[in-house]
Coordinates of C-alpha atoms and ligand atoms in Angstrom, one line a residue:
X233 CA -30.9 -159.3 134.6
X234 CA -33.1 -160.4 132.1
X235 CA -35.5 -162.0 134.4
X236 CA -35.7 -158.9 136.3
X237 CA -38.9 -157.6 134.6
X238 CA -40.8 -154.6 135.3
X239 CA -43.4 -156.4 136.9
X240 CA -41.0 -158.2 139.9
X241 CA -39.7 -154.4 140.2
X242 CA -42.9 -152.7 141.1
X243 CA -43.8 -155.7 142.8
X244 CA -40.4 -155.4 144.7
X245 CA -41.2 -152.0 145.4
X246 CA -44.6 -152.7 146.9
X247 CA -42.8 -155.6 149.3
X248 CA -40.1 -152.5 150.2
X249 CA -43.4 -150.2 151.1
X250 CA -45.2 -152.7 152.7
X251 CA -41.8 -153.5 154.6
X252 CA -41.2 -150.2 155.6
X253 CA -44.7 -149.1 156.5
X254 CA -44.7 -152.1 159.2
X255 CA -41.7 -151.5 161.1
X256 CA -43.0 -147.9 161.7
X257 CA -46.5 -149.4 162.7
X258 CA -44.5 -151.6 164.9
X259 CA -41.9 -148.8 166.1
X260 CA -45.0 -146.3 166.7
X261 CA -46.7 -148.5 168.9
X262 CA -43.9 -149.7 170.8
X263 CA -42.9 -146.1 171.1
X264 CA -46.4 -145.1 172.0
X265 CA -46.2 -147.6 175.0
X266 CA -43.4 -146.2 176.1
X267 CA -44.1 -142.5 176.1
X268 CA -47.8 -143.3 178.1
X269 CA -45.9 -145.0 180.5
X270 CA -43.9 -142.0 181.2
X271 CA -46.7 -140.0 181.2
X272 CA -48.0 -141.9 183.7
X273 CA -44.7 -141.5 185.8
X274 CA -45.0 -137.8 184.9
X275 CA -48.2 -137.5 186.4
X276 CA -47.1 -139.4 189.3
X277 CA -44.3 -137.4 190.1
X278 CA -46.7 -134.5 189.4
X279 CA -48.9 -135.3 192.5
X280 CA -46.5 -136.4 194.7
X281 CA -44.8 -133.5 194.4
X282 CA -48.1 -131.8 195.1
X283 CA -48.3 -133.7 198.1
X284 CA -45.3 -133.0 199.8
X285 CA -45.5 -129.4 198.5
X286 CA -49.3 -129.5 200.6
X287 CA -48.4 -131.4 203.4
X288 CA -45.4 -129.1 204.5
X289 CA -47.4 -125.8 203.7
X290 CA -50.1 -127.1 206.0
X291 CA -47.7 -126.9 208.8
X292 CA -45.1 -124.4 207.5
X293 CA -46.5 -121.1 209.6
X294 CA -44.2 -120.0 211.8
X295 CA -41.1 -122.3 210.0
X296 CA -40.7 -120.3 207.0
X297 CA -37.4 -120.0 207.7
X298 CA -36.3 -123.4 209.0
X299 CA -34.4 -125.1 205.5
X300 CA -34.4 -128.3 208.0
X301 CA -37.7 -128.3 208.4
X302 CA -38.9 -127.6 204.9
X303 CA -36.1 -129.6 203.6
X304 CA -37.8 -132.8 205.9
X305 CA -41.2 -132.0 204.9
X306 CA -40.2 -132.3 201.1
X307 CA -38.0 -135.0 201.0
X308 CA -39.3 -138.0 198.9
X309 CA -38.4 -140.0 202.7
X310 CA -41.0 -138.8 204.4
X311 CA -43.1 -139.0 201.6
X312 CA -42.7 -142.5 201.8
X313 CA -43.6 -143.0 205.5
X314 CA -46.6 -140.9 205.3
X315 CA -47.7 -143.1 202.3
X316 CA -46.9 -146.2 204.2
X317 CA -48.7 -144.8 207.4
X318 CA -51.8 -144.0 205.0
X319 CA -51.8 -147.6 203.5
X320 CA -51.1 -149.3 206.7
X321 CA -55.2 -148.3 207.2
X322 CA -56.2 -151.1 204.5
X323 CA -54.0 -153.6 207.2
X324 CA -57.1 -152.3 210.1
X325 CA -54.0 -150.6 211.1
X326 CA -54.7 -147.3 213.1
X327 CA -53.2 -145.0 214.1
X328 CA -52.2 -141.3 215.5
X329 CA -50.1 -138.6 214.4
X330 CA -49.1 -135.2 216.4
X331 CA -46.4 -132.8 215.8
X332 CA -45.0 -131.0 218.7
X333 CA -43.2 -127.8 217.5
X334 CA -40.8 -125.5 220.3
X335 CA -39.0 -122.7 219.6
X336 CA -35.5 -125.0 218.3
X337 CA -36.7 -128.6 217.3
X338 CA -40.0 -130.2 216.0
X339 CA -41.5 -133.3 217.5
X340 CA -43.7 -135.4 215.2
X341 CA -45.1 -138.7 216.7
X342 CA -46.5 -141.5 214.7
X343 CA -48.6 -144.5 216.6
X344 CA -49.8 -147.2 215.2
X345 CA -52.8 -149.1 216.6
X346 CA -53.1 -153.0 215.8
X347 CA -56.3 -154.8 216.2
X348 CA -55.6 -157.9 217.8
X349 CA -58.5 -159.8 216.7
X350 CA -61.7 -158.2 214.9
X351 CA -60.8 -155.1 212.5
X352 CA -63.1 -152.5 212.5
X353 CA -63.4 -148.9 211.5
X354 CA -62.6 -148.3 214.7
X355 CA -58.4 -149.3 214.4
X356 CA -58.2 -147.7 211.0
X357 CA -59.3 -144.3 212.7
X358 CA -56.6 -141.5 213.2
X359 CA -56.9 -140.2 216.8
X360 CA -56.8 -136.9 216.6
X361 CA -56.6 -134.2 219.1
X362 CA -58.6 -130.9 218.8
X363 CA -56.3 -128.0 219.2
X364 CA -57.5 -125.1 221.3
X365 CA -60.4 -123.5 220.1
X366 CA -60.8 -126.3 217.1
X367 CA -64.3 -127.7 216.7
X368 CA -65.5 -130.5 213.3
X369 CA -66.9 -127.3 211.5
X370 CA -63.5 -125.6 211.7
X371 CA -61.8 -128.3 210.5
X372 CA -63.9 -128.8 207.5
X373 CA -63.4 -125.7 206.3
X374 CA -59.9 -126.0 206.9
X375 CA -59.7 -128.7 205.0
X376 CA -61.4 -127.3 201.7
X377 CA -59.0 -124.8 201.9
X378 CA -56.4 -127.1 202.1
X379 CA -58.0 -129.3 199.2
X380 CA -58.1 -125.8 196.8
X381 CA -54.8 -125.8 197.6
X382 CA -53.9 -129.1 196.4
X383 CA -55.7 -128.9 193.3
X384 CA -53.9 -125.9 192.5
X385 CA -50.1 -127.0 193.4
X386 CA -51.3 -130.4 191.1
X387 CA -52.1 -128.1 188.5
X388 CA -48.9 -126.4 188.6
X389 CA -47.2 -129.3 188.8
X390 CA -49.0 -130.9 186.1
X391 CA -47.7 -127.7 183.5
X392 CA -44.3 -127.7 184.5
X393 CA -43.5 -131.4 183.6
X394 CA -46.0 -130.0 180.2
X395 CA -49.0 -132.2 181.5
X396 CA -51.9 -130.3 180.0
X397 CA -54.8 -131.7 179.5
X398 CA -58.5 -132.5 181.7
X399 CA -58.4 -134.0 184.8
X400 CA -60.5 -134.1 188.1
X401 CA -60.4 -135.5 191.6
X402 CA -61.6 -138.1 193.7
X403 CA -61.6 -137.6 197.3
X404 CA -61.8 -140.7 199.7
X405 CA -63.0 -141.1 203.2
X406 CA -59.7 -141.1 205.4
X407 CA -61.4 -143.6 207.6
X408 CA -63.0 -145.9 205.7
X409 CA -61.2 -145.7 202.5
X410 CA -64.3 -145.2 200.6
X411 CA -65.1 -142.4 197.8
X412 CA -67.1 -139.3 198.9
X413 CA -68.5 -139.7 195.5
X414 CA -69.8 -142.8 194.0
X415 CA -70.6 -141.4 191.0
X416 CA -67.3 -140.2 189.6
X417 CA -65.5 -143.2 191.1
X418 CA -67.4 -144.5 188.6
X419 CA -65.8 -142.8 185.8
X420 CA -62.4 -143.7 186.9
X421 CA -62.7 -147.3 185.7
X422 CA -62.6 -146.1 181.9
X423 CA -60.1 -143.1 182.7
X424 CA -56.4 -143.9 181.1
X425 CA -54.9 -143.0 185.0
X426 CA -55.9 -142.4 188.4
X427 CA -53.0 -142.1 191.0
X428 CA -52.6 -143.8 194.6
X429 CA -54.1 -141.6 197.2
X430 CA -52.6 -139.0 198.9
X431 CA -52.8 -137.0 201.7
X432 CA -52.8 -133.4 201.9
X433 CA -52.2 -131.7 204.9
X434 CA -50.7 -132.8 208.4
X435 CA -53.7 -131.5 210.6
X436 CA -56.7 -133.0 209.8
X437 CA -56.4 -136.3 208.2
X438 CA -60.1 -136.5 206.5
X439 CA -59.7 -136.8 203.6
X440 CA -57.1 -138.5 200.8
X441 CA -56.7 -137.1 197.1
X442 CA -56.9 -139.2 194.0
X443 CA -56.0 -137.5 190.3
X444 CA -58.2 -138.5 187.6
X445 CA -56.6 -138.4 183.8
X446 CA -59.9 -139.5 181.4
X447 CA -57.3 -139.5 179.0
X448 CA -53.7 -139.5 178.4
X449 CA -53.5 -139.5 174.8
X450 CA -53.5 -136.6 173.4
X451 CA -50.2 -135.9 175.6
X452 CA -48.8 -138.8 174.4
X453 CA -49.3 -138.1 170.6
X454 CA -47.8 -134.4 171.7
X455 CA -45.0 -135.8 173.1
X456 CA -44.4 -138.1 170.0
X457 CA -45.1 -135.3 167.5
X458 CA -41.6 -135.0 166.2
X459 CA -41.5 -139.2 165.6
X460 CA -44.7 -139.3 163.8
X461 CA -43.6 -136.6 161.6
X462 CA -40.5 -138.2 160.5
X463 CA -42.3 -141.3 160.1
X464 CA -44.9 -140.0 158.2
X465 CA -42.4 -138.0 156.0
X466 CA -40.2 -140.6 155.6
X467 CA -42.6 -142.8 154.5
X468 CA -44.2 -140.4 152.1
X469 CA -40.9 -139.2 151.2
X470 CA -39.7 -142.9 150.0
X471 CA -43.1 -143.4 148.4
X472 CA -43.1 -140.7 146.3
X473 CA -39.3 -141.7 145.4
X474 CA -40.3 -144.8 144.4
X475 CA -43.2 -143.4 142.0
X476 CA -40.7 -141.2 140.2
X477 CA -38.2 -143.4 139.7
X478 CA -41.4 -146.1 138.3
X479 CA -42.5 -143.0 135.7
X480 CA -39.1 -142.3 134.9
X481 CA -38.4 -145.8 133.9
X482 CA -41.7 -145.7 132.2
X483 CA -40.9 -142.4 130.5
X484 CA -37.4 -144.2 129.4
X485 CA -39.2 -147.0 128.5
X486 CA -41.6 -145.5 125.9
X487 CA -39.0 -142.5 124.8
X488 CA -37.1 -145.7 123.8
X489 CA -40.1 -147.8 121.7
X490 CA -40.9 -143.9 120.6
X491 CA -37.3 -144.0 119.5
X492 CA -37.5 -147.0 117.8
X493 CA -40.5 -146.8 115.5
X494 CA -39.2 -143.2 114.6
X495 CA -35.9 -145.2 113.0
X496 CA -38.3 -147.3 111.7
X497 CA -40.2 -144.4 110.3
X498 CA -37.7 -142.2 109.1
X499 CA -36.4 -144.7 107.1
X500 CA -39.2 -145.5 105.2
X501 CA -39.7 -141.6 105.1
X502 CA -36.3 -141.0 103.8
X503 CA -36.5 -143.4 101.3
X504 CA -39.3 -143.0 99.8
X505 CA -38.9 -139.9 98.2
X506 CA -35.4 -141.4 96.6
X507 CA -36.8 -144.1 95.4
X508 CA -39.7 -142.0 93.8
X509 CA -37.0 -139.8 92.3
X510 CA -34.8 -142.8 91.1
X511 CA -38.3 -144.2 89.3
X512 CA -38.9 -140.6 87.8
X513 CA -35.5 -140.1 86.5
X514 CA -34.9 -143.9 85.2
X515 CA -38.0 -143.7 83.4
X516 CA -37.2 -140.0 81.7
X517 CA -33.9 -141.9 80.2
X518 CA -35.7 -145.2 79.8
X519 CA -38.2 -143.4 77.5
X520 CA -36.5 -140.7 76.2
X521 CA -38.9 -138.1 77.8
X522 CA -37.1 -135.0 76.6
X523 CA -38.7 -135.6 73.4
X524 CA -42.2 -135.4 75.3
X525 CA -41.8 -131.9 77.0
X526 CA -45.1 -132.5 79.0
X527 CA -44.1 -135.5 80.5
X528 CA -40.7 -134.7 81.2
X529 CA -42.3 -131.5 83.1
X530 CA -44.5 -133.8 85.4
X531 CA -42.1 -136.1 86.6
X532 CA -39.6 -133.7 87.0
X533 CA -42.4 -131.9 89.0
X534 CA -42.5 -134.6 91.0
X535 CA -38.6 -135.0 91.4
X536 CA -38.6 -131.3 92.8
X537 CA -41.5 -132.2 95.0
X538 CA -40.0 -135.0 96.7
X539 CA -37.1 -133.4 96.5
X540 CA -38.1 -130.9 98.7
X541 CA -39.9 -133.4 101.0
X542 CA -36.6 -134.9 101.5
X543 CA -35.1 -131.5 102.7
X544 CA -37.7 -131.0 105.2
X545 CA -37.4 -134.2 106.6
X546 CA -33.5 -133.9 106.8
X547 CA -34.0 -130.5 108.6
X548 CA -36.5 -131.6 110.8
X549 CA -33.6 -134.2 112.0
X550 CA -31.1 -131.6 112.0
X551 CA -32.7 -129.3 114.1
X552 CA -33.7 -131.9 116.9
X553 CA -30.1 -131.1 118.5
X554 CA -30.5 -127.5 118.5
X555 CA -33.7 -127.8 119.9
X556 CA -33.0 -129.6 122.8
X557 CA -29.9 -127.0 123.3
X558 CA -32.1 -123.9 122.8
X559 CA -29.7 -123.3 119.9
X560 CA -32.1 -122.6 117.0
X561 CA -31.3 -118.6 116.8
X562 CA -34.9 -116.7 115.4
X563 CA -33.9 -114.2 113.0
X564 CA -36.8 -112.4 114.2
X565 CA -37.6 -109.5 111.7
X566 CA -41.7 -107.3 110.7
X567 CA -43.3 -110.2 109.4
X568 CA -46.4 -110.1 107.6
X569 CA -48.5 -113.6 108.8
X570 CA -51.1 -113.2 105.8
X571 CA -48.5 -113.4 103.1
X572 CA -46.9 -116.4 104.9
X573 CA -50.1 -118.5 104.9
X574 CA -51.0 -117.3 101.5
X575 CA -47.7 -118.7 100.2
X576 CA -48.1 -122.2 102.2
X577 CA -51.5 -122.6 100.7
X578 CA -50.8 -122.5 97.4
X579 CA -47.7 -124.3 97.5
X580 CA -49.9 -127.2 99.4
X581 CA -52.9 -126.8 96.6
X582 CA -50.2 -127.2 94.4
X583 CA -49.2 -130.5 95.9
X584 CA -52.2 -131.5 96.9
X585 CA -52.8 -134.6 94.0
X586 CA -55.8 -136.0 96.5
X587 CA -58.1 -133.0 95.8
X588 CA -58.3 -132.2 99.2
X589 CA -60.1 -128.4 100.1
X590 CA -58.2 -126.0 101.2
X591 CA -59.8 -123.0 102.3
X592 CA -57.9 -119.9 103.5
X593 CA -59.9 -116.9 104.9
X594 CA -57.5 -113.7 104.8
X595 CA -58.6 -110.6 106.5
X596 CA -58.9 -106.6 106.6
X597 CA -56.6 -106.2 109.3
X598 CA -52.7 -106.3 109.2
X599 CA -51.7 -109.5 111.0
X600 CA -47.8 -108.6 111.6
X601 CA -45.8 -110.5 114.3
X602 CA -42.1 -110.5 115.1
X603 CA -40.9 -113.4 113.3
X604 CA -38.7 -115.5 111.9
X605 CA -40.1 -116.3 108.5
X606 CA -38.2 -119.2 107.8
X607 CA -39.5 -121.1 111.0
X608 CA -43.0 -119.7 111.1
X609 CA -43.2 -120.7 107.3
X610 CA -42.0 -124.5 108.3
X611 CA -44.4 -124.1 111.3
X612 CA -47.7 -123.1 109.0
X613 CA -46.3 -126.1 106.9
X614 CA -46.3 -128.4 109.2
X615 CA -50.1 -128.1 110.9
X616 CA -51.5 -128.0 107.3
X617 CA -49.5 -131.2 106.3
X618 CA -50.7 -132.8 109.1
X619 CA -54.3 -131.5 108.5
X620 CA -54.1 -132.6 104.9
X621 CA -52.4 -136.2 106.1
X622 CA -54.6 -137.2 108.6
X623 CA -57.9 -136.2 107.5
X624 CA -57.9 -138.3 104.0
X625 CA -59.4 -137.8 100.6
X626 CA -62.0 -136.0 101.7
X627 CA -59.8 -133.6 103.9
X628 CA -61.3 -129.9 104.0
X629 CA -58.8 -127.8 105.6
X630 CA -59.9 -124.0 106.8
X631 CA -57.1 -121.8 107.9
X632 CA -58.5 -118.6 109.4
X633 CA -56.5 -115.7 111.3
X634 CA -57.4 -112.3 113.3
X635 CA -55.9 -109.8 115.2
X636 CA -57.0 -109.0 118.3
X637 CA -54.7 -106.0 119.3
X638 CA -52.7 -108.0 121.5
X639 CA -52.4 -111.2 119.9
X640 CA -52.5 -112.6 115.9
X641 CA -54.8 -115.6 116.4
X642 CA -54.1 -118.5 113.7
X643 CA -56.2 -121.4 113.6
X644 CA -55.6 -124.9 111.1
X645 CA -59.0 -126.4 111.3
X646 CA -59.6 -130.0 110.1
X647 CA -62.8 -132.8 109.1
X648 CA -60.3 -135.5 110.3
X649 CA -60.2 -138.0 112.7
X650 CA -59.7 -135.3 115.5
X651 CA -57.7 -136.6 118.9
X652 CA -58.9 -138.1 122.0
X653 CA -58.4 -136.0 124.9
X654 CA -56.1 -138.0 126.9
X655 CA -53.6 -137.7 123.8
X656 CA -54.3 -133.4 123.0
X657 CA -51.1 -133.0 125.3
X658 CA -49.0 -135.6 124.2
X659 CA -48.9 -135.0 120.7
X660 CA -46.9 -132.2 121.3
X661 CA -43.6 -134.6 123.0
X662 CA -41.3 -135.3 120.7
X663 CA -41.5 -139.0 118.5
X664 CA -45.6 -139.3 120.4
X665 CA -47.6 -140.6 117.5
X666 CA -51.0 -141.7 118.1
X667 CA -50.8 -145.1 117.4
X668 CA -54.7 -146.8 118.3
X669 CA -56.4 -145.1 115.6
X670 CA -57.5 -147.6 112.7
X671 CA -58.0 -144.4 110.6
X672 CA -54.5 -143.2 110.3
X673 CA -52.6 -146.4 110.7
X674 CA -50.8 -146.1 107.9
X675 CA -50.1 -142.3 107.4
X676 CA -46.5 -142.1 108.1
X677 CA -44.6 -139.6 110.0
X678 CA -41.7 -139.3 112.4
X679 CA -43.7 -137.7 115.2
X680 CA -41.5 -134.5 115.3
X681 CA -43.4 -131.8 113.5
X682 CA -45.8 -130.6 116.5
X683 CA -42.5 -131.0 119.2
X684 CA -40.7 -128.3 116.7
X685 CA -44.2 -126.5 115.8
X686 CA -44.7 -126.2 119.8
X687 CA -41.0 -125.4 120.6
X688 CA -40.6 -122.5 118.1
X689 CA -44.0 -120.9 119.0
X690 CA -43.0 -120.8 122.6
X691 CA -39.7 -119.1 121.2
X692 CA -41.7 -116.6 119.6
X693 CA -43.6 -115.6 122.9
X694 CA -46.3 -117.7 121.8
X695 CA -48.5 -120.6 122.7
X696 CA -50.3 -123.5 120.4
X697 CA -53.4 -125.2 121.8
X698 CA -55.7 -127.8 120.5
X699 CA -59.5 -128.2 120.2
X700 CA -60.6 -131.9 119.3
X701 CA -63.0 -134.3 120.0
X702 CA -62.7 -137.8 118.4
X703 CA -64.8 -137.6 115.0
X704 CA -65.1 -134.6 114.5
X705 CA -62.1 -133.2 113.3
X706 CA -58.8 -130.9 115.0
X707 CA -58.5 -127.2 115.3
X708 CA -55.0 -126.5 116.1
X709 CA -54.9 -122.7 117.4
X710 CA -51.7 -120.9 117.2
X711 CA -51.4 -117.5 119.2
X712 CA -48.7 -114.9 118.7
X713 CA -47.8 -111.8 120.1
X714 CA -48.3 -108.9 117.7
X715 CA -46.2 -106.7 116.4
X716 CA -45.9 -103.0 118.4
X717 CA -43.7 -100.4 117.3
X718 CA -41.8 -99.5 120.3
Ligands
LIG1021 P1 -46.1 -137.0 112.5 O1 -47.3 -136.3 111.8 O2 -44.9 -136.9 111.8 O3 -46.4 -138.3 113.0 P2 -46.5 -134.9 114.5 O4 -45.7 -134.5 115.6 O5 -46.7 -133.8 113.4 O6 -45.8 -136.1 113.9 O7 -47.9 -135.3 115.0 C1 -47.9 -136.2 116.1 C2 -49.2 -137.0 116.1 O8 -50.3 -136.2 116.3 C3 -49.5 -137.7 114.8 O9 -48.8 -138.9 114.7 C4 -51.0 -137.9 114.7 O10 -51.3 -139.1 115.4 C5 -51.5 -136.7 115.6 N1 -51.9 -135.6 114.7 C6 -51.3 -134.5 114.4 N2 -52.1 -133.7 113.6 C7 -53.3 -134.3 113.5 C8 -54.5 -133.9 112.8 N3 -54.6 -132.8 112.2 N4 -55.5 -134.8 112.9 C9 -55.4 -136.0 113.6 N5 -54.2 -136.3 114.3 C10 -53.2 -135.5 114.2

């Protein structure tokens, strides 16, 4: 799997997005075809219902109780013929319709009028025949009445099959088939559905009833509200999978080079300090040094310090286990910070062969914390090694500390290199060494000392922050809780 870089993976990865997000374009549209077209139906069966509903209460007085008769009136049947009979008109097919109703049967009749040569307005006229008492005015009224009617059984209609959204009507001229309105026939031609015409009563046959829909959409992206979801989520779902399993590989990727140069690092960390010893101790036999007390004292100075260099850095490996298993135990006890840090100090001005400053600021004020001494004293350690380290010959170091009732506030402040703010966090991961500064190339380390420095302040209750700006030096802030007798 050699050839199977990181680059064909991601790229791989985009193909597999790409992929995917397609076929749910392709799916959503199909899908959204499908569901306007049942709208459509919906609406359809919305109106006809309606009509049916209309026509039959138009001549239901006095039948309320005849199932026969309602059960005619409603049936998708005679529906049909009425529809057929209404678009026979755009043939120049007339025609006329009477119901005879006696005390057991009803008697509906249904002409039809042909022209046999010219059409006219004329054929395409229903005859109809004024009941007693019935004059045009009547019947218009009637016939709003009727018209209120169907509006309102459309509208019911339309929210039981959970149709809700703006419509309107069009009503056309039984006889000619034109709009009463030309205006908002207009607006039908950019509305997502109009309906065929209906009738909507059995008396008067003026008018016919078209439903406009402006637009349909909205109850379409409703209806498909549970499908976008799960496509959306799955697709944001598998994206965000495939962006944590990229950093994670990244993360394993660099823990693993981190890994690497730390090897590389200990090693040469390690052995330094041996072979510095083995020099110090060849030479006091090579040149008989015990006669030359003085001598003999300074390497043997030097022994001890490297010695003890060399125990730090085998500790700082030994404890990376129990770190990670939360198994160093604090053997948390009154400490007193101020004789810590005084005893760090000079054990570093004692080491310190570069003539670096060191300036420690004690105070007034008790600083006391609940501590354990040993890791708080390998803590202080470590920030002013790494002051003295990275901040060269000219290094001035100022440790300051206060208590603030709460909290005792330490700060390590620095004249080196300071840290670019897109590394302040990751100095504190474990093996992280900043490795693009020219200045501090060659200052070797293993990149563990602010992972343990951060890890066994947090023990402690505590938290360590860090104020830097490239050139002009670090100021690594350590705050504890302080001590209260309970
Ligand atoms: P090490 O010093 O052994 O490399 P640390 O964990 O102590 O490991 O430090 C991590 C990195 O943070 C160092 O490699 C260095 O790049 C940076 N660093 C730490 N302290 C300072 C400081 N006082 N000034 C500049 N850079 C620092």
């Amino acid at each position: 799997m050699k050839w199977f870089t990181n680059k064909y993976a991601y790229l791989l990865a985009i193909l597999a997005m790409l992929f995917c997000i397609t076929l749910q374009i392709v799916w959503l549209i199909q899908l959204f075809g499908a569901q306007q077209v049942q709208v459509k139906r919906d609406l359809d069966q919305a109106v006809s219902n309606a009509a049916c509903v209309s026509d039959y209460m138009s001549v239901a007085q006095g039948h309320e109780k005849s199932e026969n008769f309602r059960n005619f009136f409603l049936s998708p049947e005679w529906l049909q013929i009425k529809q057929s009979f209404t678009r026979l008109r755009e043939r120049h097919v007339g025609g006329s319709f009477s119901s005879q109703i006696t005390p057991d049967s009803t008697f509906l009749s249904i002409g039809f009028n042909i022209a046999n040569n010219k059409a006219g307005h004329k054929n395409r006229r229903i005859k109809h025949i004024y009941d007693q008492g019935e004059t045009l005015e009547s019947i218009m009224t009637a016939d709003k009445r009727d018209l209120k009617r169907m509006d309102s059984l459309v509208k019911t209609e339309c929210l039981k099959a959970q149709l809700n959204m703006e419509t309107y009507h069009i009503l056309y001229n039984y006889d000619s088939g034109k709009p009463e309105s030309k205006a908002d026939w207009e607006k039908t031609k950019k509305a997502d559905y109009q309906n065929q015409l209906y009738g909507y009563n059995l008396n008067f046959f003026l008018h016919t009833y078209q439903l406009v829909v402006p637009s349909i959409k909205s109850v379409v992206y409703y209806r498909m509200r549970y499908y976008l979801l799960s496509s959306f989520s799955m697709l944001i779902l598998t994206g965000l999978a495939f962006i944590f399993l990229f950093r994670m590989i990244h993360t394993q990727r660099m823990y693993t080079q981190a890994r690497i140069a730390f090897t590389g690092n200990m090693t040469h960390e390690l052995k330094t300090p041996v072979s510095v010893i083995e020099a110090a101790l060849d030479a006091v036999s090579r040149y008989q040094l015990y006669r030359e007390p003085e001598k003999l004292e300074n390497y043997l100075a030097i022994s001890k310090s490297e010695l003890h260099r060399l125990t730090l850095m085998i500790d700082k490996v030994l404890q990376l286990d129990q770190l990670d298993h939360g198994e160093i135990k604090l053997r948390k006890e009154l400490y007193d910070v101020q004789q810590g840090l005084e005893g760090v100090v000079s054990s570093m001005r004692f080491r310190n062969e570069q003539g670096a400053k060191i300036v420690y600021i004690p105070v007034d004020e008790p600083c006391f914390v609940d501590g354990d001494p040993i890791h708080l004293i390998n803590v202080f350690y470590n920030l002013t090694d790494n002051a003295l380290k990275y901040s060269g010959a000219e290094a001035t170091i100022k440790i300051t500390l206060k208590n603030t009732g709460d909290k005792v506030i330490i700060s390590f402040n620095d004249n080196g290199p300071g840290i670019n703010n897109i590394y302040q966090k990751r100095i504190f991961e474990r093996y992280f060494r900043i490795s693009d500064n020219p200045n501090i190339h060659n200052v070797k380390g293993s990149g563990l000392g602010l992972d343990y420095v951060k890890r066994i302040i947090e023990q402690h209750g505590g938290r360590i922050y860090l104020l830097s700006e490239p050139g002009k030096g670090s100021n690594f802030v350590i705050e504890l809780p302080a001590y209260h007798e309970l």
